[in-house]
Each structure stands twice: as structure tokens, then as C-alpha cells.
XYZ file of N, CA and C in Angstrom:
843
model
N 267.593 60.641 135.780
C 266.523 61.363 136.460
C 266.533 62.817 136.015
N 265.394 63.372 135.807
C 265.299 64.760 135.374
C 265.707 65.688 136.508
N 266.443 66.739 136.183
C 266.894 67.707 137.174
C 265.936 68.884 137.185
N 265.463 69.330 138.353
C 264.533 70.457 138.402
C 265.118 71.687 137.732
N 264.255 72.431 137.063
C 264.692 73.616 136.326
C 265.353 74.633 137.240
N 264.903 74.697 138.501
C 265.426 75.685 139.439
C 266.917 75.511 139.673
N 267.442 74.314 139.433
C 268.863 74.084 139.618
C 269.688 74.785 138.552
N 269.065 75.179 137.479
C 269.768 75.826 136.392
C 269.475 77.317 136.289
N 268.224 77.708 136.503
C 267.828 79.087 136.265
C 267.042 79.658 137.433
N 267.260 80.928 137.685
C 266.405 81.665 138.612
C 265.713 82.736 137.800
N 264.468 82.525 137.498
C 263.757 83.438 136.610
C 263.458 84.755 137.298
N 263.457 85.858 136.536
C 263.157 87.164 137.102
C 261.711 87.275 137.544
N 261.412 88.350 138.287
C 260.061 88.543 138.817
C 259.056 88.788 137.696
N 257.862 88.333 137.921
C 256.792 88.460 136.939
C 255.702 89.360 137.495
N 255.197 90.265 136.656
C 254.122 91.136 137.122
C 252.785 90.400 137.044
N 251.701 90.967 137.552
C 250.407 90.251 137.598
C 249.905 89.771 136.253
N 250.357 90.397 135.149
C 249.904 89.974 133.829
C 250.787 88.890 133.232
N 251.771 88.430 134.003
C 252.634 87.364 133.502
C 253.819 87.889 132.729
N 254.089 89.221 132.788
C 255.205 89.793 132.067
C 256.394 89.958 133.011
N 257.591 89.837 132.463
C 258.790 89.964 133.268
C 259.285 91.393 133.205
N 259.674 91.972 134.354
C 260.116 93.348 134.397
C 261.471 93.522 133.737
N 261.642 94.651 133.053
C 262.942 94.996 132.498
C 263.032 94.707 131.026
N 263.794 95.486 130.262
C 264.100 95.374 128.839
C 262.872 95.615 127.981
N 263.118 95.883 126.724
C 262.024 96.205 125.807
C 261.080 95.043 125.609
N 261.581 93.816 125.776
C 260.732 92.645 125.571
C 259.987 92.247 126.826
N 260.231 92.995 127.937
C 259.607 92.608 129.204
C 260.492 91.694 130.006
N 261.728 91.421 129.513
C 262.634 90.510 130.203
C 263.841 91.265 130.743
N 264.178 91.022 131.986
C 265.364 91.626 132.570
C 266.561 90.771 132.199
N 267.226 91.093 131.099
C 268.275 90.229 130.569
C 269.499 90.174 131.461
N 269.811 91.245 132.163
C 270.984 91.236 133.025
C 270.778 90.335 134.232
N 269.534 90.313 134.737
C 269.264 89.557 135.956
C 268.891 88.117 135.691
N 268.658 87.782 134.441
C 268.146 86.447 134.145
C 269.250 85.463 133.817
N 269.484 84.479 134.692
C 270.476 83.446 134.385
C 270.132 82.669 133.129
N 268.856 82.701 132.717
C 268.490 82.033 131.471
C 269.261 82.651 130.314
N 269.408 83.973 130.346
C 270.186 84.632 129.305
C 271.661 84.286 129.437
N 272.127 84.120 130.690
C 273.520 83.705 130.884
C 273.775 82.364 130.210
N 272.791 81.471 130.331
C 272.903 80.161 129.680
C 273.007 80.321 128.177
N 272.167 81.213 127.616
C 272.194 81.428 126.181
C 273.523 82.022 125.746
N 274.102 82.908 126.585
C 275.381 83.527 126.233
C 276.496 82.494 126.211
N 276.537 81.652 127.268
C 277.634 80.696 127.348
C 277.517 79.612 126.288
N 276.328 79.396 125.762
C 276.167 78.363 124.743
C 276.660 78.832 123.389
N 276.956 80.128 123.244
C 277.394 80.667 121.969
C 278.594 81.584 122.164
N 279.772 81.217 121.652
C 280.976 82.017 121.844
C 280.832 83.440 121.326
N 280.042 83.648 120.284
C 279.944 84.984 119.707
C 278.673 85.708 120.161
N 277.948 85.094 121.085
C 276.771 85.724 121.696
C 275.694 86.136 120.692
N 275.680 85.508 119.514
C 274.666 85.889 118.537
C 273.280 85.428 118.955
N 273.196 84.383 119.780
C 271.897 83.897 120.246
C 271.247 84.937 121.141
N 272.037 85.461 122.095
C 271.505 86.462 123.023
C 270.972 87.670 122.257
N 271.717 88.091 121.240
C 271.335 89.283 120.487
C 270.021 89.096 119.745
N 269.649 87.842 119.458
C 268.448 87.583 118.673
C 267.226 87.226 119.519
N 267.441 86.925 120.804
C 266.322 86.475 121.628
C 265.316 87.586 121.874
N 265.781 88.780 122.233
C 264.860 89.896 122.486
C 263.990 90.205 121.276
N 264.576 90.408 120.077
C 263.740 90.664 118.894
C 262.785 89.516 118.582
N 263.241 88.285 118.837
C 262.384 87.126 118.596
C 261.142 87.182 119.475
N 261.338 87.428 120.775
C 260.215 87.483 121.695
C 259.287 88.662 121.367
N 259.885 89.770 120.957
C 259.074 90.941 120.596
C 258.264 90.716 119.318
N 258.754 89.831 118.450
C 258.091 89.624 117.161
C 256.812 88.809 117.279
N 256.649 88.100 118.392
C 255.442 87.295 118.579
C 254.258 88.215 118.863
N 253.119 87.929 118.256
C 251.910 88.732 118.474
C 251.167 88.195 119.697
N 251.614 88.609 120.866
C 250.978 88.185 122.110
C 249.589 88.810 122.215
N 248.645 88.093 122.824
C 247.306 88.661 122.974
C 247.287 89.697 124.099
N 246.114 90.202 124.449
C 246.047 91.260 125.453
C 246.427 90.788 126.848
N 246.557 89.478 127.026
C 247.013 88.927 128.299
C 248.477 88.497 128.238
N 249.120 88.804 127.111
C 250.529 88.450 126.958
C 250.762 86.983 126.639
N 249.773 86.341 126.021
C 249.845 84.909 125.748
C 249.741 84.610 124.251
N 250.222 83.443 123.881
C 250.068 82.915 122.525
C 249.853 81.411 122.619
N 249.229 80.837 121.597
C 249.005 79.387 121.558
C 250.301 78.674 121.205
N 250.582 77.579 121.894
C 251.748 76.748 121.585
C 251.301 75.300 121.432
N 251.722 74.672 120.345
C 251.369 73.282 120.040
C 252.639 72.442 120.073
N 252.588 71.328 120.780
C 253.725 70.402 120.823
C 253.507 69.301 119.792
N 254.535 69.051 118.975
C 254.445 68.067 117.900
C 255.625 67.118 117.969
N 255.354 65.825 117.760
C 256.414 64.814 117.782
C 257.309 64.981 116.556
N 258.599 65.168 116.781
C 259.531 65.439 115.689
C 259.669 64.256 114.737
N 259.422 63.045 115.217
C 259.579 61.860 114.367
C 258.281 61.423 113.710
N 257.187 61.417 114.453
C 255.929 60.906 113.900
C 255.071 61.999 113.283
N 255.316 63.251 113.668
C 254.465 64.337 113.198
C 253.175 64.456 113.994
N 252.976 63.581 114.978
C 251.746 63.605 115.771
C 251.653 64.906 116.564
N 250.468 65.509 116.573
C 250.210 66.678 117.406
C 249.959 66.164 118.820
N 250.823 66.517 119.759
C 250.777 65.946 121.097
C 249.815 66.680 122.027
N 249.888 68.000 122.029
C 249.057 68.777 122.944
C 249.089 70.247 122.548
N 248.176 71.012 123.136
C 248.166 72.466 122.953
C 248.142 73.136 124.311
N 248.832 74.239 124.420
C 248.806 75.019 125.645
C 248.995 76.486 125.305
N 249.218 77.291 126.331
C 249.485 78.709 126.132
C 250.857 79.046 126.698
N 251.506 80.013 126.097
C 252.809 80.452 126.586
C 252.843 81.971 126.674
N 253.654 82.476 127.602
C 254.002 83.887 127.607
C 255.491 83.988 127.266
N 256.054 85.177 127.341
C 257.458 85.349 126.965
C 258.378 84.510 127.841
N 258.060 84.457 129.115
C 258.888 83.710 130.052
C 258.877 82.214 129.728
N 257.702 81.690 129.404
C 257.584 80.266 129.081
C 258.352 79.930 127.807
N 258.258 80.806 126.803
C 258.978 80.569 125.559
C 260.481 80.638 125.785
N 260.926 81.610 126.574
C 262.347 81.724 126.882
C 262.846 80.485 127.615
N 262.049 80.006 128.565
C 262.440 78.813 129.325
C 262.528 77.593 128.415
N 261.592 77.487 127.473
C 261.631 76.368 126.523
C 262.885 76.434 125.664
N 263.220 77.623 125.173
C 264.400 77.793 124.320
C 265.668 77.439 125.077
N 265.762 77.854 126.339
C 266.993 77.659 127.099
C 267.105 76.271 127.725
N 265.961 75.675 128.130
C 266.010 74.371 128.806
C 265.789 73.199 127.871
N 265.228 73.489 126.667
C 264.884 72.446 125.693
C 263.795 71.505 126.217
N 263.001 71.968 127.162
C 261.842 71.227 127.670
C 260.592 72.062 127.399
N 259.562 71.442 126.848
C 258.335 72.172 126.507
C 257.710 72.771 127.762
N 257.623 74.096 127.781
C 257.112 74.811 128.946
C 255.948 75.699 128.525
N 254.930 75.764 129.373
C 253.716 76.505 129.069
C 253.361 77.434 130.230
N 252.303 78.225 130.016
C 251.793 79.105 131.065
C 250.383 78.660 131.420
N 250.174 78.360 132.696
C 248.852 77.931 133.158
C 247.998 79.148 133.437
N 246.900 79.287 132.700
C 246.003 80.418 132.902
C 245.216 80.279 134.206
N 244.924 79.048 134.614
C 244.148 78.840 135.842
C 244.990 79.080 137.090
N 246.299 78.731 137.008
C 247.168 78.891 138.173
C 248.087 80.104 138.073
N 248.062 80.772 136.907
C 248.895 81.967 136.688
C 250.363 81.687 136.984
N 250.854 80.578 136.444
C 252.254 80.226 136.661
C 252.761 79.385 135.498
N 254.081 79.286 135.374
C 254.670 78.435 134.344
C 254.571 76.975 134.762
N 254.512 76.099 133.778
C 254.627 74.678 134.083
C 255.318 73.974 132.914
N 256.198 73.076 133.252
C 256.927 72.304 132.253
C 256.277 70.942 132.106
N 255.911 70.586 130.894
C 255.284 69.285 130.665
C 256.233 68.186 131.136
N 255.748 67.332 132.047
C 256.562 66.240 132.565
C 257.133 66.495 133.944
N 256.925 67.688 134.497
C 257.518 67.986 135.801
C 256.926 67.108 136.899
N 255.717 66.581 136.672
C 255.105 65.655 137.629
C 255.193 64.212 137.142
N 254.829 63.982 135.887
C 254.794 62.622 135.329
C 256.154 62.130 134.868
N 257.103 63.059 134.686
C 258.428 62.772 134.115
C 258.364 62.475 132.619
N 257.202 62.658 132.024
C 257.058 62.492 130.570
C 257.314 63.834 129.879
N 258.561 64.248 129.907
C 258.941 65.528 129.314
C 258.822 65.472 127.789
N 258.680 66.644 127.183
C 258.790 66.772 125.731
C 260.084 67.511 125.460
N 261.055 66.803 124.915
C 262.391 67.342 124.679
C 262.405 68.082 123.349
N 262.459 69.398 123.417
C 262.278 70.249 122.249
C 263.577 70.373 121.450
N 263.490 70.046 120.174
C 264.650 70.172 119.291
C 264.607 71.453 118.473
N 263.406 72.027 118.283
C 263.284 73.282 117.551
C 261.939 73.922 117.878
N 261.875 75.229 117.683
C 260.651 75.981 117.911
C 260.320 76.733 116.626
N 259.068 76.646 116.193
C 258.645 77.315 114.969
C 257.544 78.324 115.269
N 257.606 79.469 114.580
C 256.547 80.474 114.637
C 255.778 80.428 113.327
N 254.462 80.627 113.392
C 253.703 80.615 112.146
C 253.880 81.944 111.409
N 253.314 82.025 110.205
C 253.529 83.195 109.341
C 253.009 84.485 109.953
N 251.973 84.378 110.794
C 251.405 85.576 111.432
C 252.043 85.864 112.785
N 252.930 84.973 113.217
C 253.628 85.127 114.496
C 252.672 85.167 115.696
N 251.547 84.458 115.580
C 250.629 84.435 116.718
C 250.388 83.022 117.252
N 251.111 82.050 116.729
C 251.069 80.705 117.296
C 252.435 80.048 117.126
N 252.704 79.071 117.972
C 254.044 78.504 118.101
C 253.965 76.980 118.068
N 254.967 76.345 117.478
C 255.085 74.885 117.526
C 256.365 74.515 118.260
N 256.227 73.650 119.255
C 257.372 73.021 119.908
C 257.576 71.669 119.217
N 258.624 71.536 118.462
C 258.915 70.286 117.766
C 259.889 69.490 118.625
N 259.452 68.319 119.101
C 260.323 67.588 120.025
C 259.971 66.123 120.171
N 260.699 65.482 121.045
C 260.559 64.051 121.286
C 260.006 63.829 122.693
N 258.820 63.211 122.824
C 258.261 62.967 124.154
C 258.940 61.781 124.836
N 259.071 61.875 126.166
C 259.650 60.769 126.934
C 258.639 59.668 127.199
N 257.373 59.972 127.010
C 256.315 58.999 127.271
C 254.987 59.570 126.816
N 253.873 58.980 127.260
C 252.555 59.497 126.881
C 252.415 60.966 127.251
N 251.802 61.732 126.366
C 251.636 63.168 126.620
C 250.376 63.468 127.407
N 249.290 62.791 127.090
C 248.003 63.082 127.730
C 247.960 62.549 129.162
N 247.273 63.269 130.040
C 247.133 62.834 131.435
C 246.336 61.530 131.545
N 245.612 61.180 130.468
C 244.850 59.929 130.473
C 245.745 58.718 130.189
N 246.990 58.984 129.769
C 247.902 57.904 129.397
C 247.960 57.678 127.908
N 247.162 58.444 127.147
C 247.197 58.331 125.692
C 248.458 58.996 125.141
N 248.874 58.545 123.972
C 250.079 59.082 123.344
C 249.953 60.580 123.095
N 248.785 61.026 122.646
C 248.525 62.443 122.425
C 247.199 62.805 123.080
N 246.941 64.100 123.163
C 245.665 64.551 123.722
C 244.544 64.526 122.682
N 244.898 64.167 121.453
C 243.909 64.180 120.362
C 243.534 62.750 119.978
N 242.470 62.254 120.591
C 242.015 60.894 120.289
C 240.493 60.816 120.162
N 239.834 61.976 120.137
C 238.377 61.998 119.958
C 238.054 62.427 118.537
N 237.614 61.484 117.728
C 237.328 61.744 116.327
C 235.911 62.288 116.150
N 235.788 63.429 115.498
C 234.476 64.007 115.215
C 233.673 63.074 114.316
N 234.364 62.437 113.367
C 233.693 61.484 112.474
C 233.090 60.333 113.271
N 233.833 59.869 114.296
C 233.304 58.796 115.142
C 232.061 59.253 115.906
N 232.095 60.484 116.397
C 230.962 61.004 117.173
C 229.713 61.098 116.304
N 229.893 61.586 115.083
C 228.755 61.764 114.175
C 228.220 60.430 113.663
N 229.134 59.523 113.353
C 228.737 58.257 112.728
C 228.806 57.058 113.672
N 228.729 57.337 114.978
C 228.800 56.308 116.017
C 230.231 55.803 116.167
N 230.763 55.850 117.396
C 232.147 55.428 117.631
C 232.318 53.930 117.428
N 233.528 53.483 117.048
C 233.769 52.047 116.895
C 233.703 51.339 118.236
N 233.505 50.031 118.181
C 233.353 49.241 119.404
C 234.605 49.310 120.266
N 235.773 49.375 119.622
C 237.023 49.342 120.387
C 237.416 50.703 120.946
N 236.521 51.681 120.896
C 236.758 52.959 121.560
C 237.392 54.004 120.666
N 238.056 54.973 121.331
C 238.623 56.113 120.634
C 239.814 55.715 119.772
N 240.125 56.605 118.817
C 241.287 56.368 117.980
C 242.149 57.618 117.962
N 243.458 57.426 117.911
C 244.371 58.555 117.856
C 244.315 59.202 116.482
N 244.642 60.481 116.444
C 244.734 61.191 115.169
C 246.048 60.788 114.506
N 245.973 59.845 113.572
C 247.173 59.287 112.956
C 247.310 59.720 111.500
N 248.547 60.014 111.098
C 248.829 60.262 109.691
C 248.871 58.924 108.955
N 248.956 58.965 107.632
C 248.822 57.763 106.804
C 249.764 56.636 107.223
N 251.033 56.957 107.419
C 252.034 55.938 107.738
C 251.716 55.249 109.055
N 251.274 56.037 110.029
C 251.000 55.473 111.347
C 249.641 54.793 111.410
N 248.731 55.200 110.566
C 247.463 54.486 110.453
C 247.723 53.090 109.896
N 248.643 52.998 108.917
C 249.013 51.695 108.369
C 249.679 50.833 109.436
N 250.579 51.424 110.202
C 251.255 50.683 111.272
C 250.243 50.172 112.290
N 249.247 51.012 112.607
C 248.216 50.617 113.558
C 247.388 49.448 113.029
N 247.068 49.471 111.740
C 246.293 48.384 111.132
C 247.074 47.075 111.158
N 248.364 47.150 110.826
C 249.207 45.943 110.867
C 249.269 45.394 112.288
N 249.389 46.286 113.258
C 249.449 45.869 114.663
C 248.156 45.164 115.079
N 247.022 45.676 114.604
C 245.738 45.044 114.932
C 245.640 43.647 114.331
N 246.120 43.491 113.096
C 246.106 42.156 112.460
C 246.984 41.181 113.252
N 248.081 41.690 113.779
C 248.984 40.855 114.572
C 248.304 40.408 115.864
N 247.574 41.325 116.491
C 246.851 40.995 117.723
C 245.763 39.967 117.454
N 245.098 40.077 116.312
C 244.016 39.149 115.973
C 244.509 37.713 115.825
N 245.763 37.554 115.458
C 246.313 36.207 115.289
C 246.298 35.425 116.597
N 246.493 36.125 117.722
C 246.509 35.451 119.022
C 245.161 35.528 119.722
N 244.478 36.670 119.561
C 243.199 36.840 120.247
C 242.069 36.068 119.572
N 242.109 35.982 118.243
C 241.042 35.305 117.505
C 241.638 34.608 116.282
N 242.289 33.478 116.505
C 242.966 32.780 115.396
C 242.035 32.333 114.273
N 240.739 32.258 114.550
C 239.785 31.832 113.526
C 239.145 33.012 112.792
N 239.679 34.200 113.017
C 239.108 35.386 112.376
C 239.364 35.359 110.871
N 238.739 36.276 110.175
C 238.837 36.340 108.721
C 240.286 36.458 108.277
N 240.732 35.601 107.348
C 242.123 35.650 106.894
C 242.391 36.926 106.081
N 243.619 37.360 106.087
C 244.006 38.537 105.314
C 245.432 38.352 104.823
N 245.820 39.146 103.813
C 247.177 39.077 103.280
C 248.202 39.466 104.346
N 247.873 40.441 105.148
C 248.790 40.870 106.209
C 249.036 39.738 107.200
N 247.976 39.029 107.565
C 248.137 37.907 108.501
C 248.997 36.801 107.904
N 248.837 36.534 106.623
C 249.666 35.529 105.957
C 251.136 35.909 106.022
N 251.399 37.176 105.784
C 252.789 37.645 105.826
C 253.352 37.561 107.239
N 252.536 37.895 108.229
C 252.981 37.845 109.618
C 253.319 36.418 110.052
N 252.627 35.464 109.470
C 252.823 34.058 109.852
C 253.913 33.349 109.045
N 254.270 33.902 107.892
C 255.208 33.231 106.990
C 256.395 34.149 106.675
N 257.483 33.980 107.412
C 258.640 34.859 107.247
C 259.283 34.722 105.868
N 259.302 33.508 105.336
C 259.894 33.304 104.013
C 259.086 34.030 102.945
N 257.771 33.929 103.039
C 256.899 34.636 102.105
C 257.109 36.143 102.219
N 257.190 36.641 103.448
C 257.368 38.074 103.687
C 258.669 38.571 103.072
N 259.763 37.871 103.336
C 261.059 38.305 102.809
C 261.098 38.237 101.284
N 260.463 37.218 100.720
C 260.447 37.103 99.265
C 259.659 38.245 98.634
N 258.575 38.673 99.299
C 257.775 39.781 98.774
C 258.530 41.113 98.867
N 259.292 41.299 99.945
C 260.071 42.538 100.072
C 261.111 42.618 98.956
N 261.788 41.493 98.696
C 262.790 41.474 97.616
C 262.118 41.705 96.256
N 260.978 41.073 96.075
C 260.243 41.219 94.814
C 259.806 42.665 94.588
N 259.232 43.280 95.611
C 258.744 44.653 95.473
C 259.893 45.646 95.315
N 261.005 45.400 95.994
C 262.175 46.278 95.855
C 262.724 46.202 94.432
N 262.723 45.003 93.866
C 263.188 44.839 92.488
C 262.262 45.563 91.509
N 260.959 45.467 91.737
C 259.999 46.144 90.861
C 260.129 47.663 90.970
N 260.470 48.144 92.157
C 260.704 49.581 92.326
C 261.906 50.027 91.495
N 262.960 49.246 91.541
C 264.162 49.573 90.763
C 263.881 49.546 89.259
N 263.022 48.641 88.837
C 262.699 48.542 87.411
C 261.997 49.792 86.896
N 261.255 50.479 87.782
C 260.577 51.700 87.322
C 261.591 52.757 86.902
N 262.795 52.673 87.481
C 263.864 53.592 87.083
C 264.578 53.070 85.848
N 264.937 51.774 85.904
C 265.700 51.174 84.805
C 264.910 51.158 83.493
N 263.605 50.966 83.593
C 262.762 50.871 82.396
C 262.000 52.169 82.117
N 262.371 53.218 82.830
C 261.805 54.554 82.614
C 260.279 54.553 82.667
N 259.718 53.901 83.689
C 258.266 53.888 83.857
C 257.813 55.221 84.453
N 256.524 55.490 84.396
C 256.039 56.798 84.836
C 256.049 56.921 86.363
N 255.854 58.150 86.841
C 255.949 58.444 88.270
C 254.867 57.746 89.077
N 253.705 57.565 88.487
C 252.619 56.886 89.189
C 253.011 55.455 89.530
N 253.668 54.796 88.570
C 254.136 53.427 88.781
C 255.194 53.375 89.889
N 256.095 54.355 89.897
C 257.133 54.401 90.929
C 256.511 54.571 92.310
N 255.531 55.480 92.407
C 254.860 55.705 93.691
C 254.146 54.445 94.153
N 253.518 53.731 93.223
C 252.795 52.505 93.554
C 253.735 51.424 94.075
N 254.862 51.261 93.395
C 255.832 50.232 93.819
C 256.478 50.594 95.149
N 256.712 51.885 95.356
C 257.284 52.311 96.640
C 256.298 52.058 97.769
N 255.006 52.249 97.504
C 253.977 51.964 98.503
C 254.003 50.482 98.878
N 254.201 49.612 97.876
C 254.294 48.172 98.149
C 255.507 47.842 99.014
N 256.632 48.485 98.703
C 257.857 48.260 99.493
C 257.633 48.693 100.942
N 257.053 49.874 101.117
C 256.808 50.385 102.470
C 255.889 49.463 103.262
N 254.798 49.046 102.627
C 253.840 48.184 103.312
C 254.497 46.884 103.775
N 255.174 46.189 102.864
C 255.779 44.908 103.221
C 256.912 45.080 104.232
N 257.677 46.164 104.107
C 258.751 46.417 105.066
C 258.183 46.692 106.454
N 257.030 47.363 106.507
C 256.426 47.651 107.808
C 255.835 46.400 108.457
N 255.419 45.447 107.655
C 254.993 44.158 108.220
C 256.195 43.479 108.862
N 257.350 43.544 108.198
C 258.576 42.964 108.771
C 258.938 43.656 110.080
N 258.800 44.989 110.117
C 259.082 45.722 111.354
C 258.182 45.227 112.481
N 256.913 44.966 112.164
C 255.980 44.464 113.162
C 256.406 43.096 113.682
N 256.843 42.238 112.775
C 257.326 40.906 113.169
C 258.511 41.037 114.119
N 259.381 42.001 113.839
C 260.578 42.210 114.654
C 260.330 43.061 115.892
N 259.110 43.593 116.026
C 258.800 44.423 117.182
C 259.442 45.801 117.132
N 259.666 46.306 115.914
C 260.273 47.617 115.717
C 259.209 48.585 115.212
N 259.152 49.773 115.786
C 258.174 50.771 115.359
C 258.768 51.667 114.277
N 257.915 52.157 113.396
C 258.387 53.058 112.339
C 258.992 54.319 112.948
N 258.530 54.709 114.123
C 259.108 55.864 114.816
C 260.582 55.635 115.128
N 260.943 54.392 115.469
C 262.343 54.071 115.733
C 263.199 54.280 114.489
N 262.644 53.904 113.343
C 263.354 54.055 112.072
C 263.547 55.537 111.753
N 262.490 56.324 111.924
C 262.570 57.746 111.637
C 263.539 58.457 112.574
N 263.621 57.990 113.813
C 264.564 58.585 114.752
C 266.004 58.326 114.299
N 266.270 57.115 113.828
C 267.607 56.798 113.308
C 267.953 57.722 112.145
N 266.986 57.918 111.243
C 267.212 58.806 110.098
C 267.490 60.237 110.555
N 266.701 60.716 111.541
C 266.883 62.088 112.021
C 268.263 62.293 112.619
N 268.736 61.292 113.373
C 270.039 61.397 114.013
C 271.178 61.358 113.004
N 270.886 60.879 111.804
C 271.915 60.841 110.761
C 272.009 62.143 109.966
N 271.053 63.040 110.171
C 271.040 64.272 109.375
C 272.335 65.059 109.486
N 272.927 65.077 110.666
C 274.129 65.879 110.886
C 275.411 65.121 110.530
N 275.265 63.946 109.944
C 276.424 63.108 109.625
C 276.389 62.727 108.156
N 277.527 62.788 107.513
C 277.566 62.424 106.103
C 277.362 60.923 105.949
N 276.870 60.519 104.791
C 276.640 59.098 104.535
C 277.913 58.286 104.607
N 279.028 58.862 104.143
C 280.323 58.163 104.177
C 280.745 57.916 105.623
N 280.611 58.955 106.471
C 280.981 58.812 107.881
C 280.083 57.791 108.573
N 278.793 57.820 108.250
C 277.858 56.909 108.883
C 278.197 55.457 108.564
N 278.553 55.171 107.292
C 278.908 53.807 106.916
C 280.211 53.355 107.580
N 281.150 54.290 107.726
C 282.406 53.964 108.427
C 282.137 53.599 109.872
N 281.219 54.336 110.513
C 280.909 54.067 111.923
C 280.267 52.707 112.086
N 279.496 52.258 111.086
C 278.880 50.920 111.155
C 279.957 49.834 111.154
N 280.961 50.005 110.296
C 282.037 49.008 110.191
C 282.852 48.930 111.472
N 283.112 50.111 112.090
C 283.914 50.131 113.297
C 283.185 49.539 114.475
N 281.844 49.660 114.466
C 281.042 49.094 115.553
C 280.682 47.659 115.247
């Protein structure tokens, strides 16, 4: 169960413009337990020393706000946009939960505090002009209040050229658009078994055929190296491997996001250590 933020931090007073009293950055560092958290998390206190300059470096607007975009660390999906002030950014850095500033209510709010669908922030990025922010993190569930995965599911192309019969579509990158198409073919097998046949449906229905194609395509990919074929050929064969492997993931009920999460968690571990851990488990 998520623990309320108040159990960890007591934020300093905020003036009517949303700024915190004290210090050059508008933050009272001595009075803020949030800074205490940052100090205890670093034995040499280098984090604390960098927070004030970091907050000062952001180009806040005349209301002390900047745009903040939440992005899924594994899928790359843009989840939502909000506004933040210095206090909201500090809270996000210290709590690792995406926190914003509500302009209508003039108060901070943490995504998920009501729905429990928090966005667990792994890193924060500033753009080159320092006037917009990205919260890179992992959502606990749907981000949009409508129940959609992201708040971006209204396609301008659909509006101009008439929306599809099945409704809105999420803003998907290439890999996830492919996953979505494979998923639709899988649904058609049960919903409309007499629908138009496709190669994807054949693979979904024939595990032996699917596995043989994955082995075949993997071998052809290796040949592009062994036979010194050009880069275009390598990219083409890798695309075949990815496509067929993703059909297998669909058969197994595994999402590509799950695979990317496994890869991300391995970043801090050497390949040798990772293989040893597999044997021990």
C-alpha cells in the first residue's frame, strides 16, 4: 500500500505565488525535511549541494511554473503533461513519485494519490532551454482518468480523415504499434474465426511453424555478419527476428514492455554476474 507523503516530509510554507520562503531558490533548506532526506541519502551531501542550483537553473514562468511531461521509462510512451513549481519538482526528486502543481486548486498533487496509479520516477530530465521537464518513470497502472494507458489517444489524423470504427487509438511508437497489431490478429481468431487469413494468424495457430521461423530468421541474421552482407540486409533480417519473436510473446501472453523492463534492470549488473544469478536460481 502506498504511504502518504506527509508521513515522510513536512513541506515549508508556500507564498500565494506557489513559492517557498527562504534561500536563494525560494526553498527554506534548513526547515525542509525533504532536504534532510536528500542529505541522508548521500554520505558526502553532494546531492544537497546541487539541488538549489538545479532548481534555480529552471526557467520558471512569471507564475513560477514550468511544463512537466511524464514518460514511460520502458515503452517511451508519453503518459501525461502537467505543471510544476520548485516545490513540486523537489518533492518528485525526493519521493520518486511524479508530483505536479494544480493551477486550478493552487496546490501540489501527486499522480496516483487518489487512484493509486503512481508514476514511479527513475530520473528527471531538463530540456536544453531549461523550460520544460521530463519525469521518466514506471506507471503503476493507467495514467489517464478515463482508464486509458496514456492521456494521448486522440489522433489528429483520425479526426481529419474520419476516426476508425473501433474508436480512439493510443499514440504508439513503431514497436508498440506492431505489438498492438499482433494483439488484434489474436483477438480476431476468437471473435471472428472466419475473418481474412493472415501470416500472423497462421503463426499464432501453429507453434511449430512459429518456432521454425524464429530459428530460420535468427540464422539469416547471423549470416549477414558471417557473409559480410550490407547493413540494409542486417536491418531487414533483424526486423524479421523481432516480428516473429513478438508473435511468440503474444502466444505466451508476455508484453514487450516486460522484456524491456528485464533489460533495464540488468543495466546495473554485468553480463557475467547476471548469468551466474540465473544458474543459482
